[in-house]
Tab-separated table of C-alpha atoms in Angstrom:
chain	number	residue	atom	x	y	z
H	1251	UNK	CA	252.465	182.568	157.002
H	1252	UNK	CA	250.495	180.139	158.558
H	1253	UNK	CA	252.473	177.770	161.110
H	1254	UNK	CA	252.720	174.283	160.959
H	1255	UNK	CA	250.853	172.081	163.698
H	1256	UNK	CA	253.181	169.704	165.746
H	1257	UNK	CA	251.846	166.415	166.246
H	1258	UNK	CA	251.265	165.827	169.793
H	1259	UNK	CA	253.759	163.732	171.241
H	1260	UNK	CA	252.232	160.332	173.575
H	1261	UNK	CA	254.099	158.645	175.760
H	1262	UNK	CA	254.717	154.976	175.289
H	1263	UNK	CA	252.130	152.360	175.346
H	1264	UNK	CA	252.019	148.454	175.398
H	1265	UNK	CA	249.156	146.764	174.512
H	1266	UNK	CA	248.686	142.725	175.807
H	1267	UNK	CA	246.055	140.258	175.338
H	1268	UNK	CA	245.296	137.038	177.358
H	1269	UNK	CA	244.819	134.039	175.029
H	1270	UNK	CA	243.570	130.869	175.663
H	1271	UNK	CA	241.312	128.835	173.113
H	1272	UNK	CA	239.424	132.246	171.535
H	1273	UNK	CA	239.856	132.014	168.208
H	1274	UNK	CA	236.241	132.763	167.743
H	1275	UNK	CA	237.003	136.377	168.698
H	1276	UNK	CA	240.550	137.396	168.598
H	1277	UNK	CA	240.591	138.363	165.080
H	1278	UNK	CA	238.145	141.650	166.159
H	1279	UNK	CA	240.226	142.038	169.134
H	1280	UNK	CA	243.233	142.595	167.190
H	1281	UNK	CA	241.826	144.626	164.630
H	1282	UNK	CA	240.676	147.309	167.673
H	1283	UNK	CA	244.143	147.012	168.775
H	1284	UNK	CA	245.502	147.910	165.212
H	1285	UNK	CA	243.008	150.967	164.460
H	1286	UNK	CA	243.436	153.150	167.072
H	1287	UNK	CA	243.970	156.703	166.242
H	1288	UNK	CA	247.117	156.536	168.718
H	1289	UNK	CA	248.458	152.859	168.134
H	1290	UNK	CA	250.538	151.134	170.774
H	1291	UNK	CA	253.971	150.824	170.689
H	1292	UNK	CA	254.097	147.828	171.609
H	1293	UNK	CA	251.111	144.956	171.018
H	1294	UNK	CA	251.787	141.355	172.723
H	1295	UNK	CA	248.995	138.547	173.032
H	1296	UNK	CA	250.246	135.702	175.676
H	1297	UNK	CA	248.875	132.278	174.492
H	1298	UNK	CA	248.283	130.742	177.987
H	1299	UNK	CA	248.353	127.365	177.331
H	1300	UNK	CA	245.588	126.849	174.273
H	1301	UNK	CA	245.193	123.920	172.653
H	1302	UNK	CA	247.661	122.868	169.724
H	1303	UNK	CA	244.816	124.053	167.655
H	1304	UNK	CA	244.378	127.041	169.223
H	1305	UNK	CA	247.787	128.029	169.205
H	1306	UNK	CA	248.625	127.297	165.877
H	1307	UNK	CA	245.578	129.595	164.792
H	1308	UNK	CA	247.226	132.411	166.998
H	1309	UNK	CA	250.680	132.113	165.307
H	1310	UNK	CA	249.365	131.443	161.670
H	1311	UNK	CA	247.670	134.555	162.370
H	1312	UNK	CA	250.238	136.762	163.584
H	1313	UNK	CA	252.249	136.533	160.167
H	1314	UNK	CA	249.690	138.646	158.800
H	1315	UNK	CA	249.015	141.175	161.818
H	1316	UNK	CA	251.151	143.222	164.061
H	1317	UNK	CA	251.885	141.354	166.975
H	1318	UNK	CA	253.893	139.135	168.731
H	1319	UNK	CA	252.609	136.012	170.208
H	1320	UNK	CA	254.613	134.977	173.692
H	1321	UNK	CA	253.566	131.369	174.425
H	1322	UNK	CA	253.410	129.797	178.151
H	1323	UNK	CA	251.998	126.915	180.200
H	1324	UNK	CA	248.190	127.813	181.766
H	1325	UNK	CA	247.805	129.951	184.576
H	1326	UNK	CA	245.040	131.843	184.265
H	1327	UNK	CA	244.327	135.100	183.124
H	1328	UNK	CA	246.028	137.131	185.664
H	1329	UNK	CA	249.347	135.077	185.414
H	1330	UNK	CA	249.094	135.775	181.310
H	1331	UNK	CA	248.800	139.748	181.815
H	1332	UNK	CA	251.809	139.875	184.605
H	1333	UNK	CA	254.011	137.512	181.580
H	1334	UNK	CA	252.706	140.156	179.042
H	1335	UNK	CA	253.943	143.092	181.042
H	1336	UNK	CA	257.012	141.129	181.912
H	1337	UNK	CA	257.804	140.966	178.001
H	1338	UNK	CA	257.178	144.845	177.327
H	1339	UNK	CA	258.702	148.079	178.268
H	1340	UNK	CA	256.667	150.978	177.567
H	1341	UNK	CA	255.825	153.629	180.210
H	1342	UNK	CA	252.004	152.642	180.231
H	1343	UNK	CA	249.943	149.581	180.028
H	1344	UNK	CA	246.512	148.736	178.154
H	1345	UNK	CA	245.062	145.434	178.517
H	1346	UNK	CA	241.929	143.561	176.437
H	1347	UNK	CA	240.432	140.419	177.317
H	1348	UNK	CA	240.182	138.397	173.783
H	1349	UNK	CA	236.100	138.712	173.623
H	1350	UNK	CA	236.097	142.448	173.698
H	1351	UNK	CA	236.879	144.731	171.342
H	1352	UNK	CA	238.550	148.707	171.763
H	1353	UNK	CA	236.469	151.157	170.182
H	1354	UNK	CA	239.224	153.609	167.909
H	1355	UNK	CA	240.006	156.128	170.544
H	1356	UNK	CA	240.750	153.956	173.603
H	1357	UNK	CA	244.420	154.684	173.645
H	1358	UNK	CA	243.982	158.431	172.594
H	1359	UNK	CA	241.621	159.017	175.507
H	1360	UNK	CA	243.191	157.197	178.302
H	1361	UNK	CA	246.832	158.828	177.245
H	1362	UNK	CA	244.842	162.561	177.324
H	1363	UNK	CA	243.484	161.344	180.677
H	1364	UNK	CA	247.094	160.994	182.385
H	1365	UNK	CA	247.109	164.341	184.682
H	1366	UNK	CA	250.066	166.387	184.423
H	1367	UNK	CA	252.859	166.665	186.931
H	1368	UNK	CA	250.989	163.580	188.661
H	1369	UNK	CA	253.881	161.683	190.653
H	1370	UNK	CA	251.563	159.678	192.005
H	1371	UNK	CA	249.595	158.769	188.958
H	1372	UNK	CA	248.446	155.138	189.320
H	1373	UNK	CA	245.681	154.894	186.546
H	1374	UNK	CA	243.098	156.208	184.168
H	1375	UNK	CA	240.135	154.445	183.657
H	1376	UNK	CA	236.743	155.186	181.497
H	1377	UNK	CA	233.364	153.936	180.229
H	1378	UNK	CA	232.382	151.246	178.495
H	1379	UNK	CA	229.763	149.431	175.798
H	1380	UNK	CA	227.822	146.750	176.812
H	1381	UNK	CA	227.651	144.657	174.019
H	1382	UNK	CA	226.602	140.943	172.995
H	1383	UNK	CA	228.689	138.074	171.970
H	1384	UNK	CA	228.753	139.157	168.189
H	1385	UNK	CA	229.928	142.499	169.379
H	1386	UNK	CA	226.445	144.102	168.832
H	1387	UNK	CA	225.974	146.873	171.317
H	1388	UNK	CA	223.504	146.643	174.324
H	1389	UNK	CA	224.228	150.006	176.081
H	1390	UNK	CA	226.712	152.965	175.517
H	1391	UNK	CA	227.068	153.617	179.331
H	1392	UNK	CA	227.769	150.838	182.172
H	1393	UNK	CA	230.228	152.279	184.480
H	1394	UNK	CA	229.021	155.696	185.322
H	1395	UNK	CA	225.777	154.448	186.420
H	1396	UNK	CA	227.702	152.090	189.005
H	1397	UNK	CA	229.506	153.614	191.947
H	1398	UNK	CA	231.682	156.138	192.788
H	1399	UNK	CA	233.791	157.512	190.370
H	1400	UNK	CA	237.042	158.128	190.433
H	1401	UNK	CA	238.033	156.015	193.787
H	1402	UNK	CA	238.475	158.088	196.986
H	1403	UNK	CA	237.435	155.814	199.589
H	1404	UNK	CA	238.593	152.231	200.596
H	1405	UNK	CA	235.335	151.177	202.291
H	1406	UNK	CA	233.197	151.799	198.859
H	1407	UNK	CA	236.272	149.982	197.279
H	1408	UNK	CA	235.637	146.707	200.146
H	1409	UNK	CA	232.180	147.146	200.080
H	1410	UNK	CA	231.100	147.111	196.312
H	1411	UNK	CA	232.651	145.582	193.151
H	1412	UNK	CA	234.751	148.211	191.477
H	1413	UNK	CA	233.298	148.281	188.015
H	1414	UNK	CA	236.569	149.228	186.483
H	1415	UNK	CA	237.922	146.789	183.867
H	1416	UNK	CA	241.817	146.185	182.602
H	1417	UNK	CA	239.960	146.446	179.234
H	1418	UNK	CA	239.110	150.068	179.939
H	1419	UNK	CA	242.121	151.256	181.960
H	1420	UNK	CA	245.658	153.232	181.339
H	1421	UNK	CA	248.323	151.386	183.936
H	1422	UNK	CA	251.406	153.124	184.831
H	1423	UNK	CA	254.474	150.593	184.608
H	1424	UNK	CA	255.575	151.988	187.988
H	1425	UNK	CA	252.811	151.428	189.684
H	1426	UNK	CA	251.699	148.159	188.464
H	1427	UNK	CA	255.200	146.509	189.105
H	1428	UNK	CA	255.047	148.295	192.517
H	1429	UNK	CA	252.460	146.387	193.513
H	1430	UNK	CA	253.718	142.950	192.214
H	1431	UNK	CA	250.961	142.758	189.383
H	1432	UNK	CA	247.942	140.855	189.238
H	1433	UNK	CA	248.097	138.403	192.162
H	1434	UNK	CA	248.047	135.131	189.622
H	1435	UNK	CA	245.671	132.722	192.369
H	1436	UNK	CA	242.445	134.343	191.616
H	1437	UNK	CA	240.116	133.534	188.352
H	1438	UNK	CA	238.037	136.545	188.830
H	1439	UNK	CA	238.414	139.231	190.685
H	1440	UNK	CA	242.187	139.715	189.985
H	1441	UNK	CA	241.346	143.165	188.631
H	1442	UNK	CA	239.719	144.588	191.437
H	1443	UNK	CA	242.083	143.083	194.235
H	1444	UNK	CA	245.077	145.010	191.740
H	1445	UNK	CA	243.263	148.304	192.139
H	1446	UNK	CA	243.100	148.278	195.552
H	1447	UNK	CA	246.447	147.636	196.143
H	1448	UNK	CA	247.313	150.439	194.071
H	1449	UNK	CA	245.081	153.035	195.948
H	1450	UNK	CA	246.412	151.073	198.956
H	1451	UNK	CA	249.888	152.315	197.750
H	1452	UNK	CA	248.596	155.976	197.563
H	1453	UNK	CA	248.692	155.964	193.462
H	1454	UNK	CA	245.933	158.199	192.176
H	1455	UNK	CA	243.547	157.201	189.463
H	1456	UNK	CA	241.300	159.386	187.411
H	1457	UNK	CA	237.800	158.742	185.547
H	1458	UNK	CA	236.987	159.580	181.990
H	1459	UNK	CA	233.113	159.398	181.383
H	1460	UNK	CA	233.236	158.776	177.834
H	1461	UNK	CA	233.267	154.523	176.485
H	1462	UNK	CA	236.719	153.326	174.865
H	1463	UNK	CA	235.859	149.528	175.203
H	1464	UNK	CA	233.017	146.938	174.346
H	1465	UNK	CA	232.605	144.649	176.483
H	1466	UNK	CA	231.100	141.668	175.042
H	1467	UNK	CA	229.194	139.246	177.428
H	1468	UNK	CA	228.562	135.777	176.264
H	1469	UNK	CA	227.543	132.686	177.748
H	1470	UNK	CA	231.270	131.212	177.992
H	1471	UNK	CA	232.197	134.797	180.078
H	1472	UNK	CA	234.097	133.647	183.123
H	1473	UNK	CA	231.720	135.274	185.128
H	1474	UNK	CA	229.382	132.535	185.125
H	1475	UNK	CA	231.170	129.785	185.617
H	1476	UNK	CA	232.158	127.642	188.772
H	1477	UNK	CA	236.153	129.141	189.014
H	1478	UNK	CA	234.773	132.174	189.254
H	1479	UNK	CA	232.729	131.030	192.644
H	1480	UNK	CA	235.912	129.732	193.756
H	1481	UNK	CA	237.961	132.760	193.227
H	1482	UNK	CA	235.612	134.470	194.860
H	1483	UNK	CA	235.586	132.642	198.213
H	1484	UNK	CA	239.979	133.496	198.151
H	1485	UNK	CA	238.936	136.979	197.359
H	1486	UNK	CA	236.526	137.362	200.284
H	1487	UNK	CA	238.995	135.815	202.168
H	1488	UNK	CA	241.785	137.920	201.370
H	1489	UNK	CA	239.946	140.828	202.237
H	1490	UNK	CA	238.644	139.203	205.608
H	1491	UNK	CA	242.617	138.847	206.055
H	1492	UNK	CA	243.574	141.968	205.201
H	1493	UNK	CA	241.150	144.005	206.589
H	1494	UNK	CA	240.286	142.750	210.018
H	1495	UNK	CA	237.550	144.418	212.846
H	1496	UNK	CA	238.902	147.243	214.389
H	1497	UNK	CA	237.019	147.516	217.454
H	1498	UNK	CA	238.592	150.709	218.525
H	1499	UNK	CA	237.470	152.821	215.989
H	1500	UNK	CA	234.341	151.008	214.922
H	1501	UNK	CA	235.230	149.770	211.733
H	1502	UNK	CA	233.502	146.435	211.052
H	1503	UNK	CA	234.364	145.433	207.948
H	1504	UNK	CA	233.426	141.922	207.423
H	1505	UNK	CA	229.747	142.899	209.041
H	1506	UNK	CA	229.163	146.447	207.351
H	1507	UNK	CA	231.216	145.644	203.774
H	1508	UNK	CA	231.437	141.966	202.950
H	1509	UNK	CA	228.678	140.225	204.306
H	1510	UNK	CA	226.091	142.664	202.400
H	1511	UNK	CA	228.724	142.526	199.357
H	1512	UNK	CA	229.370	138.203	199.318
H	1513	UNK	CA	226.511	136.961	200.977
H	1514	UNK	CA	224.236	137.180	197.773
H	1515	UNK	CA	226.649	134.968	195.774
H	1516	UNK	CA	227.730	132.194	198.027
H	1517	UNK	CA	224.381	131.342	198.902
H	1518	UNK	CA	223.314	132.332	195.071
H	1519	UNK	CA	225.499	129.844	193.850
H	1520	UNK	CA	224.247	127.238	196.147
H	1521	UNK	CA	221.097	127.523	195.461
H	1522	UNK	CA	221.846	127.587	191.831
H	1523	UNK	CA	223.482	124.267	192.212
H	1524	UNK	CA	220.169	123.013	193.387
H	1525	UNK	CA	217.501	124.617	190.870
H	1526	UNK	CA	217.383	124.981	187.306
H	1527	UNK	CA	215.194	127.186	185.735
H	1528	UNK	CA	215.716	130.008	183.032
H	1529	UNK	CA	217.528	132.308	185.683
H	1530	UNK	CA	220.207	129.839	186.644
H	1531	UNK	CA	223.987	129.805	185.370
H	1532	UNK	CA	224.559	126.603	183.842
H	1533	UNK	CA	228.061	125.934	184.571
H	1534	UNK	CA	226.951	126.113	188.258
H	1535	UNK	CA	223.799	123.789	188.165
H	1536	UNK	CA	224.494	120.260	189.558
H	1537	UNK	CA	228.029	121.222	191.073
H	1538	UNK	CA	225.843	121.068	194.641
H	1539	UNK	CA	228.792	119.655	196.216
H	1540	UNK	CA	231.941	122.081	195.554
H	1541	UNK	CA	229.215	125.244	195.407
H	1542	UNK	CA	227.736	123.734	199.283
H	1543	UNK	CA	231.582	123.653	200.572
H	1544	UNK	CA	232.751	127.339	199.584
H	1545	UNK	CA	229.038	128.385	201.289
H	1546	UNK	CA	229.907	126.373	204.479
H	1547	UNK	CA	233.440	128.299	204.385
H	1548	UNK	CA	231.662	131.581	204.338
H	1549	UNK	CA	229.372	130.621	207.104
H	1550	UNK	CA	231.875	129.323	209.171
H	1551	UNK	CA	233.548	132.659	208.825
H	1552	UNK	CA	230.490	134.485	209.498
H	1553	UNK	CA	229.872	132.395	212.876
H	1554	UNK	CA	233.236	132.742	214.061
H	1555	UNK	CA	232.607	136.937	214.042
H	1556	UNK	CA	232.179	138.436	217.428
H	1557	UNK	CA	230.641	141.829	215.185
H	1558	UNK	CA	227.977	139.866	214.006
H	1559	UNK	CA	224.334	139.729	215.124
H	1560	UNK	CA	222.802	136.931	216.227
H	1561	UNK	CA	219.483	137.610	214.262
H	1562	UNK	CA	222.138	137.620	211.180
H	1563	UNK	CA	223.709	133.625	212.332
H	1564	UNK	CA	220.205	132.497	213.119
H	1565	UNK	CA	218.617	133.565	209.343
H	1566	UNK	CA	222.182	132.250	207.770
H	1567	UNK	CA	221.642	129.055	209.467
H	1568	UNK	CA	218.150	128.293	208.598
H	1569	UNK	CA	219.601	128.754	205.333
H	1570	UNK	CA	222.046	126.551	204.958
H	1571	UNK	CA	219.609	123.812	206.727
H	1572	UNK	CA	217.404	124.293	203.802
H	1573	UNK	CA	220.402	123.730	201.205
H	1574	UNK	CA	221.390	120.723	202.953
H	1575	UNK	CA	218.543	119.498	202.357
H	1576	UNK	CA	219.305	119.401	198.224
H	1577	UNK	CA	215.362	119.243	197.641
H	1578	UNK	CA	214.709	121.895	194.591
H	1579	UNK	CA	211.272	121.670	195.857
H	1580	UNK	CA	212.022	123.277	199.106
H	1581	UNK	CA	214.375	125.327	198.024
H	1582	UNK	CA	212.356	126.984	195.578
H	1583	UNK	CA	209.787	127.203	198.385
H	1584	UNK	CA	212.030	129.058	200.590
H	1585	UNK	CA	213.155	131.098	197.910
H	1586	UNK	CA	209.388	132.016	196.666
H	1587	UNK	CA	208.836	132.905	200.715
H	1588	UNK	CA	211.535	135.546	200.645
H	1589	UNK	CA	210.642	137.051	197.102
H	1590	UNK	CA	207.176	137.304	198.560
H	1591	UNK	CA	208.420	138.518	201.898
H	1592	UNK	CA	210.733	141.554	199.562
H	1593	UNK	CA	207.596	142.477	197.967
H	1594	UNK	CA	205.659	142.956	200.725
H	1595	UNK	CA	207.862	145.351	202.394
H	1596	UNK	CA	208.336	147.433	199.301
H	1597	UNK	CA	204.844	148.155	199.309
């Protein structure tokens, strides 16, 4: 007599998508959400503040698909997920970002990631595609290639980005309302300032080296655009908060972490405000005077460090002097110097 399998028995999941104005792509969004081998038991999308248009798309389309559609005034991405979770009540929590897509296993491989007997369990987090706008794939392998995985240590966590994304991750109810959610002033970066705080609060996470999501990057991604430059500058400056110098046991974190982390982008996106060539970021070109402001905030910050170097003020200086001068000409000078200057010492 042959015995009869018994389905294996998930715990509960709630799915919840941001909306705001992405008709273009929520329609393949939802459709991942609806195909999974292990479907949610719950599947919200919070319409944060679209346009009429927008909204009335979202709603026309939920009479056909199964969702519910929670409407609220704009507050950014972060502020949308927290309502979403707010509105649910399952044991675990999946996010997607309206542009992406899950590939069919997402929720079958997180849930088989949750370790047993884990009191501490925070979150489970895995691979993703790379893929265009129109969803065509790039890679099949970003995250693995980027850091250390699963997170151990809070300097690599200050020091690099975190390359894990909401789209990709298993949340634990407990911990995420532990924590307080996403922290709803920052436009980018919200995701890695929530896992810190939850390995800050001793949850554990684990790492699944297999892709459940696509992430799609197109030209309107919030990553290029000028609110993400200024939610980076309250990010860096959270951190600079949070984490001051501790001269007693040598830890310098805004010298050793997020100077070599930052310093890149806020002089990046300066300089990008200045030059336009096939490199630069659109959104950021001719915003020279917002983009020069957030880079005078870092350097002020930078100055005011008794752990920096003086070599370090001098070269950040010189800098600045040649982005005040707003002259693409000698910008792109300066910035031909050090690409020459890079070279030379790789050789």
């Amino acid at each position: 007599m042959v015995k009869a399998i018994k389905p294996v028995k998930y715990p509960s999941v709630a799915v919840v998508i941001p909306y705001y104005n992405g008709s273009a792509f929520i329609k393949r969004s939802v459709e991942s959400v609806l195909n999974q081998t292990v479907p949610p038991n719950e599947f919200i999308i919070v319409n944060d503040g679209s346009s009429d248009k927008e909204a009335a798309f979202l709603h026309e389309m939920a009479k056909s698909y199964e969702f519910k559609v929670m409407d609220k005034p704009n507050g950014g991405q972060g502020s949308a997920r927290n309502a979403g979770v707010a509105a649910t009540t399952s044991e675990y929590i999946c996010f997607l970002d309206q542009d992406d897509y899950y590939l069919e296993d997402h929720n079958e491989i997180l849930l088989n990631g949750i370790p047993e007997n884990a009191r501490r369990f925070g979150w489970a987090y895995a691979d993703l595609y790379e893929a265009d706008g129109d969803g065509g794939v790039v890679t099949t392998a970003i995250v693995k290639h980027f850091g250390n995985h699963p997170k151990t240590s809070l300097h690599d966590l200050i020091r690099n980005d975190m390359h894990i994304l909401p789209s990709a991750s298993l949340i634990s109810r407990r911990a995420f309302e532990d924590v307080g959610g996403f922290d709803e002033q920052f436009t980018g970066y919200e995701d890695d300032d929530l896992f810190m705080r939850l390995f800050r609060r001793g949850y554990t996470n684990t790492f699944i080296s297999k892709p459940v999501t696509a992430w799609c990057i197109n030209s309107s991604s919030t990553s290029y655009s000028l609110r993400m430059s200024r939610s980076r500058m309250r990010f860096f400056k959270k951190l600079v908060e949070t984490f001051p110098d501790d001269w007693f046991k040598g830890r310098f974190f805004l010298r050793d972490y997020l100077i070599p982390r930052f310093h890149r982008s806020f002089v990046g996106d300066a300089m990008m405000s200045v030059i336009k060539d096939k490199r630069n970021k659109i959104e950021l070109y001719n915003h020279y005077d917002e983009l020069m402001e957030i880079a005078e905030e870092y350097v002020k910050i930078v100055l005011e460090s008794d752990s920096v170097d003086l070599k370090t003020k001098w070269r950040l200086r010189v800098q600045m002097a040649i982005l005040r001068t707003k002259s693409r000409k000698v910008v792109k000078g300066a910035r031909a110097a050090v690409n020459i200057m890079r070279h030379l010492r790789a050789r």
